[in-house]
């Protein structure tokens, strides 16, 4: 421990440990990625990937996340460790990795996933006198009993941050005055999407007269099984001058479930169309895309359909997925993945920077712990 303390004193940047799900194909893993990315712009981060299932939850039914294919200089300040799957081995690893060398421990919890490992992480931090914060996702329809069952493991935390005021009230009542300090940050809530109607409605925004992109999107939608298609709908927003576009839509297998919109949209029209969609697809989006901005404002699951290896989008968006615009199967998988996320409302990309700044402020310390050092509170 003396060596750990010496390392802390000689470092030029603070060191924070972030522990949580690591799979880039799941929303919990993507959220942790964005938290780490924002923190790493300011401090050195050790990311501990804790995936309690022995088999990765990946396959043909999932699309890559937008966050997973983006890279920036912040990742140069991140060291990634992957915890063992076995309970005892994981506990030993956490106690070895969480030491006095760290200035703070941040753990991410997702109700419904096993969070028992967080108790072990908090014990390790408690022993090393490292301040601790647990972030807990706020999910649609999350009941108080489910929230308490998840947070029952977090009694040793200095601070618990949740996404909704009502969740904070529940936890303050559960832990009482001697429990962890409870705070609210809206970046942690994924609830709030309004009902978009009975159909699983997809809206695809395509460049003017891009017949190739239209062919891909129609082929992807035609892959929806005939027995299910009555629950689906596709709106294609594309300006065009050639009648071949109308002919392509009319000739598609599920033509009766496809609407083609060929008109210039005002900001209000665009807002209405996006708000009434269960999922959106944007072909070749960029940072200046009005459509992408609108989708992110509504927190809607959005597929970036791209023809190159890396999208020209610098901002990370937790609700963003990536599909190959040249492969209908890729677009089909991404749209289905987005539809499974339709009940979630995703935070704006800038929300993670705000959360990171709050995390780097000192949490209220209990009698057994120390507060964050002064250089973390600037």
CSV table of C-alpha atoms in Angstrom, one decimal:
chain,number,residue,atom,x,y,z
A,1,UNK,CA,0.0,0.0,0.0
A,2,UNK,CA,2.9,2.4,0.6
A,3,UNK,CA,3.9,1.9,-3.1
A,4,UNK,CA,0.3,2.7,-4.1
A,5,UNK,CA,0.4,5.9,-2.0
A,6,UNK,CA,3.7,6.9,-3.5
A,7,UNK,CA,2.3,6.4,-7.0
A,8,UNK,CA,-0.6,8.6,-6.2
A,9,UNK,CA,1.6,11.4,-5.0
A,10,UNK,CA,3.9,11.3,-8.1
A,11,UNK,CA,1.2,11.2,-10.8
A,12,UNK,CA,0.5,14.3,-12.8
A,13,UNK,CA,-3.2,13.3,-13.4
A,14,UNK,CA,-5.7,11.8,-10.9
A,15,UNK,CA,-6.6,8.1,-11.3
A,16,UNK,CA,-10.2,6.9,-11.2
A,17,UNK,CA,-11.4,3.3,-11.5
A,18,UNK,CA,-14.7,2.8,-13.3
A,19,UNK,CA,-16.3,-0.7,-13.0
A,20,UNK,CA,-19.3,-1.9,-14.9
A,21,UNK,CA,-20.6,-4.0,-17.8
A,22,UNK,CA,-18.2,-3.9,-20.8
A,23,UNK,CA,-20.0,-5.5,-23.7
A,24,UNK,CA,-20.1,-3.0,-26.6
A,25,UNK,CA,-23.3,-4.6,-27.9
A,26,UNK,CA,-25.4,-3.8,-24.8
A,27,UNK,CA,-26.7,-0.5,-23.6
A,28,UNK,CA,-25.1,-0.9,-20.1
A,29,UNK,CA,-21.7,-1.5,-21.7
A,30,UNK,CA,-22.2,1.5,-24.0
A,31,UNK,CA,-23.2,3.8,-21.1
A,32,UNK,CA,-20.0,2.8,-19.3
A,33,UNK,CA,-18.0,3.6,-22.4
A,34,UNK,CA,-19.4,7.1,-22.5
A,35,UNK,CA,-18.8,7.7,-18.8
A,36,UNK,CA,-15.2,6.5,-19.2
A,37,UNK,CA,-14.7,8.6,-22.4
A,38,UNK,CA,-15.8,11.8,-20.6
A,39,UNK,CA,-13.8,11.1,-17.5
A,40,UNK,CA,-10.7,10.3,-19.5
A,41,UNK,CA,-10.6,13.7,-20.9
A,42,UNK,CA,-9.8,14.9,-17.4
A,43,UNK,CA,-8.2,12.1,-15.5
A,44,UNK,CA,-6.5,8.7,-16.0
A,45,UNK,CA,-9.1,5.9,-15.9
A,46,UNK,CA,-8.8,2.2,-15.3
A,47,UNK,CA,-11.9,0.5,-16.7
A,48,UNK,CA,-12.9,-2.8,-15.1
A,49,UNK,CA,-15.3,-4.7,-17.4
A,50,UNK,CA,-17.5,-6.9,-15.2
A,51,UNK,CA,-19.7,-9.2,-17.3
A,52,UNK,CA,-21.2,-11.7,-15.0
A,53,UNK,CA,-22.5,-14.0,-17.8
A,54,UNK,CA,-20.0,-16.5,-19.0
A,55,UNK,CA,-21.1,-16.1,-22.6
A,56,UNK,CA,-21.1,-12.7,-24.3
A,57,UNK,CA,-24.5,-11.5,-25.3
A,58,UNK,CA,-23.8,-11.0,-28.9
A,59,UNK,CA,-24.9,-12.4,-32.2
A,60,UNK,CA,-26.8,-11.8,-35.4
A,61,UNK,CA,-29.6,-10.0,-33.6
A,62,UNK,CA,-27.4,-7.1,-32.4
A,63,UNK,CA,-25.8,-4.2,-34.3
A,64,UNK,CA,-22.6,-2.4,-33.4
A,65,UNK,CA,-23.0,0.7,-31.3
A,66,UNK,CA,-22.0,4.1,-32.6
A,67,UNK,CA,-19.8,4.6,-29.5
A,68,UNK,CA,-17.9,1.3,-30.2
A,69,UNK,CA,-16.6,2.4,-33.6
A,70,UNK,CA,-15.5,5.9,-32.6
A,71,UNK,CA,-12.2,6.8,-31.1
A,72,UNK,CA,-10.7,10.0,-29.8
A,73,UNK,CA,-7.6,11.0,-27.8
A,74,UNK,CA,-9.3,10.4,-24.5
A,75,UNK,CA,-8.9,6.7,-24.9
A,76,UNK,CA,-5.1,7.1,-24.6
A,77,UNK,CA,-5.7,7.7,-20.9
A,78,UNK,CA,-7.7,4.5,-20.3
A,79,UNK,CA,-6.4,1.1,-19.2
A,80,UNK,CA,-9.0,-1.7,-19.6
A,81,UNK,CA,-9.1,-4.8,-17.3
A,82,UNK,CA,-11.5,-7.6,-17.7
A,83,UNK,CA,-12.7,-9.3,-14.5
A,84,UNK,CA,-12.9,-13.2,-14.2
A,85,UNK,CA,-16.3,-14.8,-14.5
A,86,UNK,CA,-16.1,-16.9,-11.3
A,87,UNK,CA,-17.4,-15.2,-8.2
A,88,UNK,CA,-14.4,-15.9,-6.0
A,89,UNK,CA,-11.9,-15.1,-8.7
A,90,UNK,CA,-13.7,-11.8,-9.5
A,91,UNK,CA,-13.7,-10.8,-5.8
A,92,UNK,CA,-9.9,-11.5,-5.6
A,93,UNK,CA,-9.3,-9.5,-8.8
A,94,UNK,CA,-11.3,-6.5,-7.5
A,95,UNK,CA,-9.5,-6.4,-4.2
A,96,UNK,CA,-6.2,-6.5,-6.1
A,97,UNK,CA,-7.1,-3.8,-8.6
A,98,UNK,CA,-8.8,-1.4,-6.2
A,99,UNK,CA,-6.0,0.0,-4.0
A,100,UNK,CA,-4.7,3.2,-2.5
A,101,UNK,CA,-3.3,4.0,-5.9
A,102,UNK,CA,-6.8,5.1,-6.9
A,103,UNK,CA,-8.4,8.5,-6.1
A,104,UNK,CA,-12.0,7.3,-6.6
A,105,UNK,CA,-14.1,4.2,-7.5
A,106,UNK,CA,-17.1,4.6,-9.7
A,107,UNK,CA,-19.4,1.5,-10.3
A,108,UNK,CA,-22.3,1.3,-12.7
A,109,UNK,CA,-25.4,-0.7,-11.9
A,110,UNK,CA,-28.3,-1.7,-14.2
A,111,UNK,CA,-31.4,-3.0,-12.4
A,112,UNK,CA,-32.1,-6.5,-13.7
A,113,UNK,CA,-28.5,-7.4,-14.0
A,114,UNK,CA,-26.6,-9.1,-11.1
A,115,UNK,CA,-25.0,-6.3,-9.1
A,116,UNK,CA,-23.7,-8.4,-6.2
A,117,UNK,CA,-20.1,-7.8,-7.5
A,118,UNK,CA,-20.5,-4.1,-6.6
A,119,UNK,CA,-20.6,-5.1,-2.9
A,120,UNK,CA,-17.2,-6.7,-3.3
A,121,UNK,CA,-15.8,-3.6,-5.1
A,122,UNK,CA,-17.1,-1.4,-2.3
A,123,UNK,CA,-15.5,-3.6,0.3
A,124,UNK,CA,-12.1,-3.3,-1.6
A,125,UNK,CA,-12.4,0.5,-1.8
A,126,UNK,CA,-13.4,0.7,1.9
A,127,UNK,CA,-10.3,-1.2,2.9
A,128,UNK,CA,-8.1,1.1,0.7
A,129,UNK,CA,-10.0,4.3,1.9
A,130,UNK,CA,-10.9,5.1,-1.7
A,131,UNK,CA,-14.1,7.3,-2.1
A,132,UNK,CA,-16.9,5.5,-3.9
A,133,UNK,CA,-19.8,6.4,-6.1
A,134,UNK,CA,-22.4,4.0,-7.5
A,135,UNK,CA,-24.3,5.1,-10.6
A,136,UNK,CA,-27.7,3.4,-11.0
A,137,UNK,CA,-29.6,3.4,-14.3
A,138,UNK,CA,-33.2,4.7,-14.2
A,139,UNK,CA,-35.3,2.4,-16.5
A,140,UNK,CA,-38.9,2.7,-17.8
A,141,UNK,CA,-41.3,0.9,-15.5
A,142,UNK,CA,-38.8,0.4,-12.8
A,143,UNK,CA,-40.6,-0.3,-9.5
A,144,UNK,CA,-39.4,0.8,-6.1
A,145,UNK,CA,-39.0,-2.8,-4.9
A,146,UNK,CA,-36.8,-3.6,-7.9
A,147,UNK,CA,-34.7,-0.5,-7.3
A,148,UNK,CA,-34.2,-1.4,-3.7
A,149,UNK,CA,-33.3,-5.0,-4.5
A,150,UNK,CA,-30.6,-3.7,-6.8
A,151,UNK,CA,-29.3,-1.0,-4.4
A,152,UNK,CA,-29.3,-3.3,-1.4
A,153,UNK,CA,-25.7,-4.1,-2.3
A,154,UNK,CA,-24.6,-0.5,-2.1
A,155,UNK,CA,-24.7,0.3,1.6
A,156,UNK,CA,-20.9,0.9,1.8
A,157,UNK,CA,-21.0,3.5,-1.0
A,158,UNK,CA,-20.2,7.1,-0.1
A,159,UNK,CA,-22.6,8.3,-2.8
A,160,UNK,CA,-25.3,6.8,-5.0
A,161,UNK,CA,-26.4,8.7,-8.1
A,162,UNK,CA,-29.8,7.9,-9.8
A,163,UNK,CA,-31.6,9.4,-12.8
A,164,UNK,CA,-35.0,10.4,-11.3
A,165,UNK,CA,-36.0,12.3,-8.2
A,166,UNK,CA,-38.6,9.6,-7.3
A,167,UNK,CA,-35.8,7.0,-7.2
A,168,UNK,CA,-33.7,9.3,-4.9
A,169,UNK,CA,-36.7,9.5,-2.6
A,170,UNK,CA,-37.1,5.7,-2.5
A,171,UNK,CA,-33.4,5.2,-1.7
A,172,UNK,CA,-33.3,7.9,1.0
A,173,UNK,CA,-36.2,6.2,2.7
A,174,UNK,CA,-34.5,2.8,2.4
A,175,UNK,CA,-31.0,3.7,3.6
A,176,UNK,CA,-32.0,6.4,6.2
A,177,UNK,CA,-29.9,9.2,7.5
A,178,UNK,CA,-26.8,7.1,8.0
A,179,UNK,CA,-26.8,5.7,4.5
A,180,UNK,CA,-25.0,6.8,1.4
A,181,UNK,CA,-25.5,10.3,0.1
A,182,UNK,CA,-28.1,10.2,-2.7
A,183,UNK,CA,-28.0,12.5,-5.7
A,184,UNK,CA,-29.9,12.8,-9.0
A,185,UNK,CA,-28.3,13.3,-12.4
A,186,UNK,CA,-30.6,13.1,-15.5
A,187,UNK,CA,-27.9,11.5,-17.6
A,188,UNK,CA,-28.6,8.3,-15.7
A,189,UNK,CA,-32.3,8.0,-16.7
A,190,UNK,CA,-33.4,6.1,-19.8
A,191,UNK,CA,-37.1,6.6,-19.1
A,192,UNK,CA,-39.3,9.2,-20.6
A,193,UNK,CA,-40.1,8.2,-24.2
A,194,UNK,CA,-43.8,8.8,-25.0
A,195,UNK,CA,-46.0,6.2,-26.6
A,196,UNK,CA,-45.4,6.4,-30.4
A,197,UNK,CA,-48.5,4.4,-31.3
A,198,UNK,CA,-49.3,0.7,-31.9
A,199,UNK,CA,-46.9,0.2,-34.9
A,200,UNK,CA,-43.2,-0.5,-34.7
A,201,UNK,CA,-42.6,2.5,-36.8
A,202,UNK,CA,-39.2,3.1,-38.6
A,203,UNK,CA,-38.4,6.3,-40.3
A,204,UNK,CA,-35.5,6.2,-42.8
A,205,UNK,CA,-34.0,9.5,-44.0
A,206,UNK,CA,-32.1,9.1,-47.3
A,207,UNK,CA,-30.1,11.5,-49.4
A,208,UNK,CA,-31.9,13.1,-52.5
A,209,UNK,CA,-32.2,10.6,-55.4
A,210,UNK,CA,-30.1,8.0,-53.7
A,211,UNK,CA,-31.7,4.9,-55.4
A,212,UNK,CA,-29.0,2.5,-54.1
A,213,UNK,CA,-29.7,3.5,-50.4
A,214,UNK,CA,-33.5,3.2,-51.1
A,215,UNK,CA,-33.0,-0.3,-52.5
A,216,UNK,CA,-31.0,-1.4,-49.4
A,217,UNK,CA,-33.7,0.0,-47.0
A,218,UNK,CA,-36.6,-1.6,-48.9
A,219,UNK,CA,-34.8,-4.9,-49.0
A,220,UNK,CA,-34.1,-4.7,-45.2
A,221,UNK,CA,-37.7,-4.0,-44.5
A,222,UNK,CA,-38.9,-6.8,-46.9
A,223,UNK,CA,-37.0,-9.2,-44.6
A,224,UNK,CA,-39.6,-8.7,-41.9
A,225,UNK,CA,-41.5,-12.0,-41.7
A,226,UNK,CA,-45.0,-11.7,-43.3
A,227,UNK,CA,-46.7,-12.9,-40.1
A,228,UNK,CA,-45.2,-9.9,-38.2
A,229,UNK,CA,-45.3,-7.1,-40.7
A,230,UNK,CA,-48.8,-5.9,-39.7
A,231,UNK,CA,-47.1,-4.6,-36.5
A,232,UNK,CA,-44.5,-2.7,-38.5
A,233,UNK,CA,-44.3,0.4,-40.6
A,234,UNK,CA,-41.7,2.1,-42.7
A,235,UNK,CA,-41.6,5.8,-43.7
A,236,UNK,CA,-38.9,6.8,-46.2
A,237,UNK,CA,-38.1,10.5,-46.3
A,238,UNK,CA,-36.3,11.2,-49.6
A,239,UNK,CA,-36.5,13.9,-52.1
A,240,UNK,CA,-36.5,12.6,-55.7
A,241,UNK,CA,-37.2,13.6,-59.3
A,242,UNK,CA,-37.2,10.2,-61.0
A,243,UNK,CA,-40.4,8.0,-61.1
A,244,UNK,CA,-38.2,5.0,-60.6
A,245,UNK,CA,-38.3,5.7,-56.9
A,246,UNK,CA,-42.1,5.4,-56.7
A,247,UNK,CA,-41.9,2.3,-58.8
A,248,UNK,CA,-39.3,0.7,-56.4
A,249,UNK,CA,-41.6,1.4,-53.4
A,250,UNK,CA,-44.6,0.0,-55.2
A,251,UNK,CA,-42.7,-3.1,-56.2
A,252,UNK,CA,-41.4,-3.9,-52.7
A,253,UNK,CA,-42.8,-7.0,-50.9
A,254,UNK,CA,-44.3,-5.0,-48.0
A,255,UNK,CA,-45.3,-2.0,-50.2
A,256,UNK,CA,-48.6,-1.6,-48.3
A,257,UNK,CA,-46.6,-0.9,-45.1
A,258,UNK,CA,-44.3,1.7,-46.7
A,259,UNK,CA,-44.9,5.4,-47.0
A,260,UNK,CA,-42.7,7.6,-49.2
A,261,UNK,CA,-42.4,11.2,-48.1
A,262,UNK,CA,-41.0,13.5,-50.9
A,263,UNK,CA,-41.2,17.1,-49.5
A,264,UNK,CA,-39.0,19.7,-47.9
A,265,UNK,CA,-39.5,19.5,-44.2
A,266,UNK,CA,-39.6,22.5,-41.8
A,267,UNK,CA,-38.0,22.0,-38.4
A,268,UNK,CA,-41.4,21.5,-36.9
A,269,UNK,CA,-42.3,18.9,-39.5
A,270,UNK,CA,-39.1,17.0,-38.9
A,271,UNK,CA,-39.6,17.2,-35.1
A,272,UNK,CA,-43.1,15.7,-35.5
A,273,UNK,CA,-42.0,12.9,-37.8
A,274,UNK,CA,-39.1,11.9,-35.5
A,275,UNK,CA,-41.2,12.1,-32.4
A,276,UNK,CA,-43.8,9.7,-33.8
A,277,UNK,CA,-41.2,7.1,-34.8
A,278,UNK,CA,-40.1,4.1,-32.7
A,279,UNK,CA,-36.7,4.1,-34.4
A,280,UNK,CA,-34.9,6.2,-37.0
A,281,UNK,CA,-32.3,5.6,-39.7
A,282,UNK,CA,-30.1,8.3,-41.2
A,283,UNK,CA,-28.0,7.6,-44.2
A,284,UNK,CA,-24.5,9.0,-44.3
A,285,UNK,CA,-25.0,11.3,-41.3
A,286,UNK,CA,-22.5,14.0,-40.3
A,287,UNK,CA,-22.1,16.3,-37.3
A,288,UNK,CA,-24.2,18.9,-39.1
A,289,UNK,CA,-27.1,16.6,-39.8
A,290,UNK,CA,-30.4,18.3,-38.8
A,291,UNK,CA,-32.1,14.9,-38.7
A,292,UNK,CA,-29.5,13.4,-36.4
A,293,UNK,CA,-29.7,16.4,-34.1
A,294,UNK,CA,-33.5,16.0,-33.9
A,295,UNK,CA,-33.3,12.3,-33.2
A,296,UNK,CA,-30.8,12.9,-30.4
A,297,UNK,CA,-33.0,15.6,-28.9
A,298,UNK,CA,-35.8,13.1,-28.7
A,299,UNK,CA,-33.5,10.4,-27.3
A,300,UNK,CA,-34.7,7.9,-30.0
A,301,UNK,CA,-32.7,4.8,-31.0
A,302,UNK,CA,-31.0,5.8,-34.3
A,303,UNK,CA,-29.2,3.8,-36.9
A,304,UNK,CA,-26.3,5.5,-38.7
A,305,UNK,CA,-26.3,3.8,-42.1
A,306,UNK,CA,-22.9,4.3,-43.5
A,307,UNK,CA,-21.0,3.2,-46.6
A,308,UNK,CA,-17.5,3.7,-45.2
A,309,UNK,CA,-15.8,2.1,-42.2
A,310,UNK,CA,-16.0,4.9,-39.8
A,311,UNK,CA,-18.9,7.4,-39.6
A,312,UNK,CA,-18.2,11.1,-39.9
A,313,UNK,CA,-19.7,11.8,-36.5
A,314,UNK,CA,-17.5,13.0,-33.6
A,315,UNK,CA,-20.2,12.9,-30.9
A,316,UNK,CA,-20.9,9.7,-29.0
A,317,UNK,CA,-24.6,8.9,-28.7
A,318,UNK,CA,-25.7,6.0,-26.5
A,319,UNK,CA,-28.8,5.4,-28.6
A,320,UNK,CA,-26.8,5.2,-31.8
A,321,UNK,CA,-26.3,2.0,-33.8
A,322,UNK,CA,-24.3,1.5,-37.0
A,323,UNK,CA,-25.3,-0.4,-40.2
A,324,UNK,CA,-23.6,-1.0,-43.5
A,325,UNK,CA,-25.6,0.9,-46.1
A,326,UNK,CA,-24.5,-1.6,-48.8
A,327,UNK,CA,-25.8,-4.6,-47.0
A,328,UNK,CA,-29.6,-5.0,-46.5
A,329,UNK,CA,-29.0,-7.7,-43.8
A,330,UNK,CA,-26.9,-5.3,-41.7
A,331,UNK,CA,-29.6,-2.6,-42.0
A,332,UNK,CA,-32.4,-5.2,-41.1
A,333,UNK,CA,-30.5,-6.3,-37.9
A,334,UNK,CA,-29.8,-2.7,-36.9
A,335,UNK,CA,-33.5,-1.6,-37.3
A,336,UNK,CA,-34.7,-4.6,-35.3
A,337,UNK,CA,-32.1,-3.8,-32.6
A,338,UNK,CA,-33.3,-0.2,-32.5
A,339,UNK,CA,-36.9,-1.2,-32.2
A,340,UNK,CA,-36.1,-3.3,-29.1
A,341,UNK,CA,-34.8,-0.1,-27.6
A,342,UNK,CA,-37.9,2.0,-28.5
A,343,UNK,CA,-39.1,2.3,-24.9
A,344,UNK,CA,-35.8,4.0,-23.8
A,345,UNK,CA,-35.1,7.7,-24.0
A,346,UNK,CA,-31.3,8.2,-24.4
A,347,UNK,CA,-29.4,11.2,-23.0
A,348,UNK,CA,-27.9,13.8,-25.3
A,349,UNK,CA,-24.1,13.3,-25.9
A,350,UNK,CA,-23.2,16.4,-23.8
A,351,UNK,CA,-24.9,14.9,-20.8
A,352,UNK,CA,-21.9,12.7,-20.1
A,353,UNK,CA,-19.5,15.6,-19.7
A,354,UNK,CA,-21.8,17.2,-17.1
A,355,UNK,CA,-22.0,13.8,-15.2
A,356,UNK,CA,-18.2,13.5,-15.4
A,357,UNK,CA,-17.7,16.9,-13.7
A,358,UNK,CA,-20.1,16.0,-10.9
A,359,UNK,CA,-18.3,12.6,-10.4
A,360,UNK,CA,-15.0,14.4,-10.0
A,361,UNK,CA,-16.3,16.5,-7.2
A,362,UNK,CA,-15.9,15.2,-3.7
A,363,UNK,CA,-18.6,12.9,-2.4
A,364,UNK,CA,-19.7,13.4,1.2
A,365,UNK,CA,-17.3,11.2,3.3
A,366,UNK,CA,-18.4,8.9,6.0
A,367,UNK,CA,-16.4,8.5,9.2
A,368,UNK,CA,-14.6,5.5,7.7
A,369,UNK,CA,-13.6,7.1,4.4
A,370,UNK,CA,-11.7,10.1,3.1
A,371,UNK,CA,-13.0,12.7,0.7
A,372,UNK,CA,-11.5,13.2,-2.8
A,373,UNK,CA,-8.2,15.1,-2.8
A,374,UNK,CA,-8.2,18.8,-3.6
A,375,UNK,CA,-6.9,18.4,-7.1
A,376,UNK,CA,-10.0,16.4,-8.0
A,377,UNK,CA,-12.3,19.2,-6.8
A,378,UNK,CA,-11.1,22.0,-9.2
